[in-house]
mmCIF file of C-alpha atoms and ligand atoms in Angstrom:
data_model
loop_
_atom_site.group_PDB
_atom_site.id
_atom_site.type_symbol
_atom_site.label_atom_id
_atom_site.label_comp_id
_atom_site.label_asym_id
_atom_site.label_seq_id
_atom_site.Cartn_x
_atom_site.Cartn_y
_atom_site.Cartn_z
ATOM 1 C CA MET A 1 16.272 11.835 -11.359
ATOM 2 C CA THR A 2 14.060 12.488 -14.838
ATOM 3 C CA SER A 3 13.679 9.139 -15.503
ATOM 4 C CA THR A 4 13.160 8.298 -11.724
ATOM 5 C CA VAL A 5 10.044 9.719 -12.035
ATOM 6 C CA ASP A 6 9.404 9.217 -15.196
ATOM 7 C CA VAL A 7 9.621 4.930 -13.693
ATOM 8 C CA SER A 8 7.749 5.824 -10.739
ATOM 9 C CA HIS A 9 4.763 7.327 -12.839
ATOM 10 C CA ALA A 10 4.944 3.908 -15.397
ATOM 11 C CA ALA A 11 4.407 2.334 -12.813
ATOM 12 C CA TYR A 12 1.873 4.529 -11.301
ATOM 13 C CA PHE A 13 -0.086 3.897 -14.437
ATOM 14 C CA ALA A 14 -0.021 0.007 -14.646
ATOM 15 C CA PHE A 15 -1.542 -0.158 -10.894
ATOM 16 C CA ARG A 16 -3.962 2.460 -11.962
ATOM 17 C CA ASP A 17 -4.881 0.230 -14.989
ATOM 18 C CA ARG A 18 -5.323 -2.695 -12.737
ATOM 19 C CA LEU A 19 -7.134 -1.283 -9.711
ATOM 20 C CA LEU A 20 -9.535 -0.287 -12.431
ATOM 21 C CA GLY A 21 -9.421 -3.405 -14.183
ATOM 22 C CA ASP A 22 -8.721 -6.767 -12.573
ATOM 23 C CA LEU A 23 -8.638 -5.368 -9.147
ATOM 24 C CA ARG A 24 -11.454 -3.470 -9.782
ATOM 25 C CA THR A 25 -14.465 -5.185 -7.371
ATOM 26 C CA THR A 26 -11.485 -7.446 -5.584
ATOM 27 C CA VAL A 27 -10.864 -6.309 -1.759
ATOM 28 C CA LEU A 28 -7.269 -5.005 -1.857
ATOM 29 C CA THR A 29 -4.649 -6.691 0.595
ATOM 30 C CA GLY A 30 -2.729 -4.698 3.478
ATOM 31 C CA GLU A 31 -0.221 -4.891 1.058
ATOM 32 C CA GLN A 32 -1.995 -3.586 -2.105
ATOM 33 C CA LEU A 33 -3.551 -1.054 -0.440
ATOM 34 C CA CYS A 34 0.008 0.518 1.015
ATOM 35 C CA GLU A 35 1.420 0.100 -2.473
ATOM 36 C CA ALA A 36 -1.160 2.139 -3.607
ATOM 37 C CA GLY A 37 -0.449 4.767 -1.980
ATOM 38 C CA ARG A 38 2.949 4.469 -2.286
ATOM 39 C CA LEU A 39 2.408 5.058 -6.155
ATOM 40 C CA ILE A 40 -0.621 7.673 -5.849
ATOM 41 C CA TYR A 41 0.268 9.942 -3.137
ATOM 42 C CA GLY A 42 3.816 9.085 -2.131
ATOM 43 C CA ARG A 43 3.599 7.326 0.786
ATOM 44 C CA PRO A 44 1.585 4.373 1.940
ATOM 45 C CA ASN A 45 -0.308 6.455 5.217
ATOM 46 C CA ARG A 46 -1.233 9.137 2.401
ATOM 47 C CA LEU A 47 -3.721 6.710 1.680
ATOM 48 C CA SER A 48 -5.979 7.094 4.309
ATOM 49 C CA LEU A 49 -9.344 6.678 4.819
ATOM 50 C CA TYR A 50 -11.523 7.208 7.725
ATOM 51 C CA GLY A 51 -8.676 8.299 9.602
ATOM 52 C CA ILE A 52 -7.468 5.087 8.825
ATOM 53 C CA PRO A 53 -3.817 4.502 6.718
ATOM 54 C CA ALA A 54 -3.562 2.089 4.438
ATOM 55 C CA PRO A 55 -0.848 0.027 6.670
ATOM 56 C CA ARG A 56 -3.682 -0.604 9.548
ATOM 57 C CA MET A 57 -6.773 -0.935 7.232
ATOM 58 C CA GLU A 58 -6.268 -4.829 6.709
ATOM 59 C CA ALA A 59 -6.021 -5.286 10.749
ATOM 60 C CA ALA A 60 -9.104 -2.554 10.798
ATOM 61 C CA GLY A 61 -11.233 -4.431 8.938
ATOM 62 C CA ILE A 62 -11.245 -1.939 6.270
ATOM 63 C CA ARG A 63 -12.383 -3.090 2.715
ATOM 64 C CA LEU A 64 -10.953 -1.616 -0.227
ATOM 65 C CA LEU A 65 -11.941 -2.242 -3.931
ATOM 66 C CA GLY A 66 -9.850 -1.669 -7.102
ATOM 67 C CA ARG A 67 -12.162 0.729 -7.770
ATOM 68 C CA THR A 68 -12.636 2.294 -4.850
ATOM 69 C CA THR A 69 -9.051 3.036 -4.046
ATOM 70 C CA ILE A 70 -8.093 4.527 -7.015
ATOM 71 C CA GLU A 71 -11.892 6.783 -7.174
ATOM 72 C CA CYS A 72 -11.509 7.574 -3.305
ATOM 73 C CA CYS A 73 -10.728 11.225 -1.606
ATOM 74 C CA ILE A 74 -8.412 10.142 0.792
ATOM 75 C CA ASP A 75 -8.357 12.282 4.333
ATOM 76 C CA ASP A 76 -5.926 14.757 3.770
ATOM 77 C CA TYR A 77 -8.544 16.079 0.703
ATOM 78 C CA ALA A 78 -11.243 15.586 2.917
ATOM 79 C CA ASP A 79 -10.139 17.683 5.808
ATOM 80 C CA ALA A 80 -9.583 20.872 3.470
ATOM 81 C CA VAL A 81 -12.189 20.404 1.389
ATOM 82 C CA ALA A 82 -14.156 20.257 4.712
ATOM 83 C CA ASP A 83 -12.473 22.948 6.830
ATOM 84 C CA THR A 84 -13.315 25.272 3.607
ATOM 85 C CA LEU A 85 -17.405 24.344 3.868
ATOM 86 C CA VAL A 86 -17.150 24.650 7.545
ATOM 87 C CA GLY A 87 -15.982 27.962 7.062
ATOM 88 C CA LEU A 88 -18.175 28.957 4.719
ATOM 89 C CA HIS A 89 -21.666 27.264 6.412
ATOM 90 C CA THR A 90 -20.315 30.018 9.274
ATOM 91 C CA GLY A 91 -21.170 33.272 7.002
ATOM 92 C CA ILE A 92 -24.499 32.406 5.279
ATOM 93 C CA PRO A 93 -27.437 33.278 7.293
ATOM 94 C CA HIS A 94 -29.786 29.772 7.966
ATOM 95 C CA GLU A 95 -33.141 28.807 10.246
ATOM 96 C CA ASP A 96 -32.707 24.905 9.675
ATOM 97 C CA ASP A 97 -30.815 23.399 12.794
ATOM 98 C CA GLU A 98 -29.052 21.262 10.419
ATOM 99 C CA PRO A 99 -27.964 21.439 6.657
ATOM 100 C CA LEU A 100 -28.700 18.035 4.249
ATOM 101 C CA VAL A 101 -25.263 16.862 3.640
ATOM 102 C CA VAL A 102 -25.678 14.551 0.571
ATOM 103 C CA ASP A 103 -22.909 12.817 -1.147
ATOM 104 C CA LEU A 104 -24.270 11.369 -4.554
ATOM 105 C CA PHE A 105 -21.674 8.961 -6.016
ATOM 106 C CA CYS A 106 -19.874 8.058 -2.802
ATOM 107 C CA GLY A 107 -17.702 5.271 -3.212
ATOM 108 C CA SER A 108 -16.005 5.302 -0.008
ATOM 109 C CA GLY A 109 -17.927 8.165 1.755
ATOM 110 C CA ASN A 110 -15.120 9.323 3.162
ATOM 111 C CA PHE A 111 -15.408 12.871 1.802
ATOM 112 C CA SER A 112 -18.849 13.422 3.488
ATOM 113 C CA HIS A 113 -18.525 11.186 6.433
ATOM 114 C CA HIS A 114 -15.579 13.820 7.149
ATOM 115 C CA LEU A 115 -18.233 16.861 6.576
ATOM 116 C CA GLY A 116 -21.087 15.166 8.205
ATOM 117 C CA THR A 117 -18.671 14.213 11.210
ATOM 118 C CA ARG A 118 -17.627 18.226 11.264
ATOM 119 C CA LEU A 119 -20.832 19.839 11.051
ATOM 120 C CA GLY A 120 -22.689 17.105 13.324
ATOM 121 C CA ALA A 121 -24.815 16.232 10.625
ATOM 122 C CA THR A 122 -26.278 13.311 9.273
ATOM 123 C CA VAL A 123 -24.873 12.402 5.938
ATOM 124 C CA TYR A 124 -27.314 10.979 2.985
ATOM 125 C CA ALA A 125 -25.243 8.983 0.433
ATOM 126 C CA ALA A 126 -26.199 7.341 -3.006
ATOM 127 C CA GLU A 127 -23.796 4.295 -4.465
ATOM 128 C CA LEU A 128 -25.306 2.380 -7.549
ATOM 129 C CA ASP A 129 -22.667 -0.562 -7.747
ATOM 130 C CA PRO A 130 -23.583 -3.311 -5.467
ATOM 131 C CA ALA A 131 -19.776 -4.184 -4.265
ATOM 132 C CA VAL A 132 -19.061 -0.882 -3.516
ATOM 133 C CA HIS A 133 -21.928 -0.169 -1.765
ATOM 134 C CA ALA A 134 -21.044 -3.145 -0.131
ATOM 135 C CA ALA A 135 -17.767 -2.718 1.202
ATOM 136 C CA THR A 136 -18.602 0.795 2.332
ATOM 137 C CA ARG A 137 -21.760 -0.167 4.132
ATOM 138 C CA HIS A 138 -18.995 -2.648 6.452
ATOM 139 C CA ASN A 139 -16.222 0.219 6.283
ATOM 140 C CA LEU A 140 -18.807 2.908 7.513
ATOM 141 C CA ASP A 141 -20.815 0.273 10.081
ATOM 142 C CA ARG A 142 -17.180 -0.686 11.012
ATOM 143 C CA ILE A 143 -16.560 2.946 11.740
ATOM 144 C CA GLY A 144 -19.316 3.907 13.255
ATOM 145 C CA ALA A 145 -20.494 6.735 10.728
ATOM 146 C CA ARG A 146 -23.811 7.635 10.927
ATOM 147 C CA THR A 147 -24.225 7.952 7.226
ATOM 148 C CA ARG A 148 -27.497 6.626 5.883
ATOM 149 C CA LEU A 149 -26.368 4.453 2.581
ATOM 150 C CA HIS A 150 -28.500 4.385 -0.114
ATOM 151 C CA LEU A 151 -28.547 1.616 -2.573
ATOM 152 C CA GLY A 152 -28.824 2.929 -6.236
ATOM 153 C CA ASP A 153 -29.511 5.958 -8.477
ATOM 154 C CA TYR A 154 -28.361 9.173 -7.036
ATOM 155 C CA ARG A 155 -31.727 10.350 -8.781
ATOM 156 C CA ASP A 156 -34.010 8.183 -6.163
ATOM 157 C CA LEU A 157 -31.661 9.710 -3.343
ATOM 158 C CA LEU A 158 -32.775 13.384 -4.459
ATOM 159 C CA GLY A 159 -36.231 12.357 -4.853
ATOM 160 C CA LYS A 160 -36.103 11.324 -1.316
ATOM 161 C CA LEU A 161 -34.668 14.729 0.075
ATOM 162 C CA THR A 162 -36.505 17.887 0.743
ATOM 163 C CA ALA A 163 -34.416 21.163 1.166
ATOM 164 C CA ARG A 164 -33.413 22.479 3.977
ATOM 165 C CA GLY A 165 -31.154 25.738 3.882
ATOM 166 C CA PRO A 166 -29.395 27.519 1.884
ATOM 167 C CA ARG A 167 -26.329 25.605 3.942
ATOM 168 C CA ASP A 168 -27.587 22.153 1.923
ATOM 169 C CA THR A 169 -24.164 20.655 0.356
ATOM 170 C CA TYR A 170 -23.934 17.684 -1.915
ATOM 171 C CA PHE A 171 -20.832 16.845 -3.164
ATOM 172 C CA VAL A 172 -20.881 15.564 -6.849
ATOM 173 C CA GLU A 173 -18.209 13.203 -8.064
ATOM 174 C CA PRO A 174 -19.860 10.978 -10.924
ATOM 175 C CA PRO A 175 -17.455 8.311 -12.505
ATOM 176 C CA TRP A 176 -15.377 9.884 -15.161
ATOM 177 C CA GLY A 177 -14.653 6.941 -17.568
ATOM 178 C CA PRO A 178 -14.407 8.092 -21.443
ATOM 179 C CA ALA A 179 -14.859 11.699 -20.311
ATOM 180 C CA PHE A 180 -10.779 11.696 -19.030
ATOM 181 C CA THR A 181 -8.586 11.585 -22.279
ATOM 182 C CA PRO A 182 -5.042 13.004 -22.703
ATOM 183 C CA ALA A 183 -6.587 16.055 -23.407
ATOM 184 C CA GLY A 184 -8.057 16.874 -19.963
ATOM 185 C CA LEU A 185 -11.220 16.018 -18.073
ATOM 186 C CA ASP A 186 -14.497 17.095 -19.767
ATOM 187 C CA LEU A 187 -17.031 17.434 -17.174
ATOM 188 C CA THR A 188 -20.014 17.237 -19.720
ATOM 189 C CA ARG A 189 -18.950 14.044 -20.602
ATOM 190 C CA THR A 190 -19.178 11.968 -17.055
ATOM 191 C CA SER A 191 -21.738 9.709 -17.170
ATOM 192 C CA PRO A 192 -24.138 11.255 -16.133
ATOM 193 C CA PRO A 193 -22.770 14.576 -17.941
ATOM 194 C CA VAL A 194 -22.445 17.126 -14.695
ATOM 195 C CA PRO A 195 -24.736 20.038 -16.353
ATOM 196 C CA THR A 196 -27.772 17.083 -15.840
ATOM 197 C CA ILE A 197 -26.511 16.400 -12.262
ATOM 198 C CA LEU A 198 -26.520 20.362 -11.645
ATOM 199 C CA ASP A 199 -30.221 20.567 -13.098
ATOM 200 C CA ASP A 200 -31.384 17.021 -11.462
ATOM 201 C CA ILE A 201 -30.190 18.893 -7.868
ATOM 202 C CA ARG A 202 -31.909 22.105 -8.522
ATOM 203 C CA ARG A 203 -34.803 20.202 -9.558
ATOM 204 C CA SER A 204 -35.284 18.702 -6.264
ATOM 205 C CA ARG A 205 -35.059 21.569 -4.407
ATOM 206 C CA ASP A 206 -37.438 24.069 -6.022
ATOM 207 C CA GLY A 207 -34.492 26.179 -7.210
ATOM 208 C CA ARG A 208 -33.610 26.809 -3.610
ATOM 209 C CA PRO A 209 -29.628 27.559 -3.234
ATOM 210 C CA CYS A 210 -27.404 25.356 -2.141
ATOM 211 C CA LEU A 211 -23.572 24.602 -1.782
ATOM 212 C CA VAL A 212 -22.129 21.954 -4.561
ATOM 213 C CA ALA A 213 -18.815 20.514 -4.206
ATOM 214 C CA ILE A 214 -17.348 18.769 -6.993
ATOM 215 C CA LYS A 215 -13.762 16.693 -7.296
ATOM 216 C CA THR A 216 -12.349 17.253 -10.617
ATOM 217 C CA ASN A 217 -8.220 16.534 -11.974
ATOM 218 C CA ASP A 218 -6.068 19.469 -12.522
ATOM 219 C CA GLN A 219 -6.503 19.218 -16.681
ATOM 220 C CA ILE A 220 -10.162 20.150 -17.192
ATOM 221 C CA ALA A 221 -10.792 20.454 -20.799
ATOM 222 C CA HIS A 222 -12.671 22.376 -22.985
ATOM 223 C CA ASP A 223 -13.495 25.170 -20.280
ATOM 224 C CA SER A 224 -15.924 22.014 -19.110
ATOM 225 C CA LEU A 225 -15.659 22.960 -15.809
ATOM 226 C CA ASN A 226 -16.698 27.087 -15.915
ATOM 227 C CA ARG A 227 -19.162 25.998 -18.650
ATOM 228 C CA SER A 228 -21.296 23.417 -16.413
ATOM 229 C CA PHE A 229 -21.303 25.489 -13.510
ATOM 230 C CA ALA A 230 -23.014 28.591 -15.903
ATOM 231 C CA GLY A 231 -24.613 31.009 -13.645
ATOM 232 C CA ALA A 232 -23.502 29.353 -10.114
ATOM 233 C CA ARG A 233 -21.201 31.196 -8.242
ATOM 234 C CA HIS A 234 -17.922 30.250 -8.125
ATOM 235 C CA LEU A 235 -16.999 30.223 -4.046
ATOM 236 C CA ARG A 236 -13.383 28.485 -3.497
ATOM 237 C CA SER A 237 -11.044 26.036 -5.360
ATOM 238 C CA ILE A 238 -8.613 23.942 -3.615
ATOM 239 C CA THR A 239 -5.558 22.335 -4.873
ATOM 240 C CA PRO A 240 -3.221 19.427 -3.182
ATOM 241 C CA GLU A 241 0.031 19.492 -3.489
ATOM 242 C CA PRO A 242 0.682 17.568 -6.609
ATOM 243 C CA THR A 243 1.734 13.486 -6.590
ATOM 244 C CA LEU A 244 1.372 12.879 -10.196
ATOM 245 C CA PRO A 245 2.060 14.317 -13.741
ATOM 246 C CA TYR A 246 -0.413 16.777 -15.191
ATOM 247 C CA GLY A 247 -3.898 15.788 -15.424
ATOM 248 C CA ALA A 248 -3.021 12.789 -13.027
ATOM 249 C CA ASN A 249 -3.996 15.097 -9.459
ATOM 250 C CA MET A 250 -6.834 15.979 -7.479
ATOM 251 C CA GLN A 251 -8.932 19.282 -7.097
ATOM 252 C CA PHE A 252 -12.167 20.590 -5.616
ATOM 253 C CA HIS A 253 -14.029 23.386 -6.595
ATOM 254 C CA LEU A 254 -16.988 24.906 -4.506
ATOM 255 C CA TYR A 255 -20.013 27.070 -5.638
ATOM 256 C CA ARG A 256 -23.168 28.454 -4.850
ATOM 257 C CA LEU A 257 -26.156 26.823 -7.314
ATOM 258 C CA GLY A 258 -29.479 28.407 -7.290
ATOM 259 C CA SER A 259 -32.465 28.295 -9.508
ATOM 260 C CA GLY A 260 -30.209 29.023 -12.668
ATOM 261 C CA ALA A 261 -32.090 32.356 -13.420
ATOM 262 C CA GLU A 262 -30.483 34.554 -10.504
ATOM 263 C CA GLU A 263 -27.461 33.373 -9.809
HETATM 264 C C1 LIG B 301 -15.797 8.147 -8.590
HETATM 265 S S1 LIG B 301 -16.596 7.410 -7.567
HETATM 266 C C2 LIG B 301 -16.627 8.531 -6.312
HETATM 267 C C3 LIG B 301 -15.735 8.450 -5.022
HETATM 268 C C4 LIG B 301 -16.089 9.148 -4.505
HETATM 269 N N1 LIG B 301 -16.076 10.385 -3.981
HETATM 270 C C5 LIG B 301 -14.772 8.225 -2.721
HETATM 271 O O1 LIG B 301 -14.342 9.380 -2.034
HETATM 272 O O2 LIG B 301 -14.590 7.236 -2.692
HETATM 273 C C6 LIG B 301 -18.103 7.412 -8.672
HETATM 274 C C7 LIG B 301 -18.680 6.348 -7.733
HETATM 275 O O3 LIG B 301 -20.214 6.590 -7.929
HETATM 276 C C8 LIG B 301 -20.838 5.451 -8.224
HETATM 277 N N2 LIG B 301 -21.930 5.782 -9.412
HETATM 278 C C9 LIG B 301 -21.823 5.643 -10.679
HETATM 279 N N3 LIG B 301 -23.277 5.963 -11.420
HETATM 280 C C10 LIG B 301 -23.991 6.249 -9.881
HETATM 281 C C11 LIG B 301 -25.365 6.719 -10.176
HETATM 282 N N4 LIG B 301 -25.964 6.976 -11.353
HETATM 283 N N5 LIG B 301 -25.852 6.988 -8.862
HETATM 284 C C12 LIG B 301 -25.195 6.494 -7.763
HETATM 285 N N6 LIG B 301 -24.008 6.496 -8.256
HETATM 286 C C13 LIG B 301 -23.426 6.327 -8.990
HETATM 287 C C14 LIG B 301 -20.019 4.637 -9.016
HETATM 288 O O4 LIG B 301 -20.204 2.960 -8.227
HETATM 289 C C15 LIG B 301 -18.650 5.019 -8.271
HETATM 290 O O5 LIG B 301 -18.744 3.784 -6.858
#
C-alpha cells in the first residue's frame, strides 16, 4: 500500500515539475487535464473550474495553461470558501449596495468568479502574465463571467478601486516561487511578500476595514502566516481533505484587516 502511494506521489511531483516547466504556458490537452485531475485530486472530475470538470473542458473550449492548472483554486474549494465568506458578509452591518470583490493575483479567476456569482457582485481581477491573462480572458468570456479582468500589476488595479464598505473582500495568492521549500511555505518570501501586499491593500483604502482571503499550503514555515497578518483578526481557516503528502495540500484563511493600528 505504502509503495502504491509513493509511486502515485512521485508521478504527481514529476507532472507538477512539467506543468511549471516545459508546459508552463502551454494550453493543456483534454488528456493532460484529466491526468492532472487524477494526480492532484485523485480523480479527473475533481479538477473542475467555472463549473466545468476536466473531462469536459476541451469540448467546452476552456483553455488552461500548465502553470494555472497547478496553481488554480478548484470549484470545490472556491465553493467552500465562498460559502464561508457569504456567511461572514451576512453578519457585517453595511451601507453599500454591493461589496468590492477583488482578486489581486487571479490566475484562472475561478475563486473570485464563484464569490462574485454568490454575492451578485462584479469582480475586479489582476493578472500580470500575458499568457495567463489571454487564457483567462478567453475562459471568462466563454462562461459569460462578469469579471473585469486587468492585464498588469495588482498595484495598478488597487490604485483604480475605491473602498465601498466593510464587506469588501480581497483574495490574495501571489506566486510562491522560492518561498516554497521543504521546510514549508514562507509567506514573507512570496513574490511579492504577503506583508507588502497587505500594506498595499490597507493604503489603497486608507485603512478602512475589509476582508482578506488567502490560499496557502498545509505546511507554513516560520510562523509566517501569523507574522504576515500580525494585528489582523483571524476569522476562519478552511482545510480541504488532503489528497497529497503534507506540504502539498491547500488551505484557506480568512481575516479581517483594518488600518493596522486598531486591529
Ligand atoms: C498562484 S497564481 C494564482 C492562482 C489563482 N488563485 C487561481 O485560482 O487560478 C498567481 C498568479 O498571479 C500572477 N501574478 C504574479 N505577479 C503578479 C502581480 N504583481 N500582479 C498581478 N498578478 C500577478 C501570476 O502570473 C499567476 O497567474
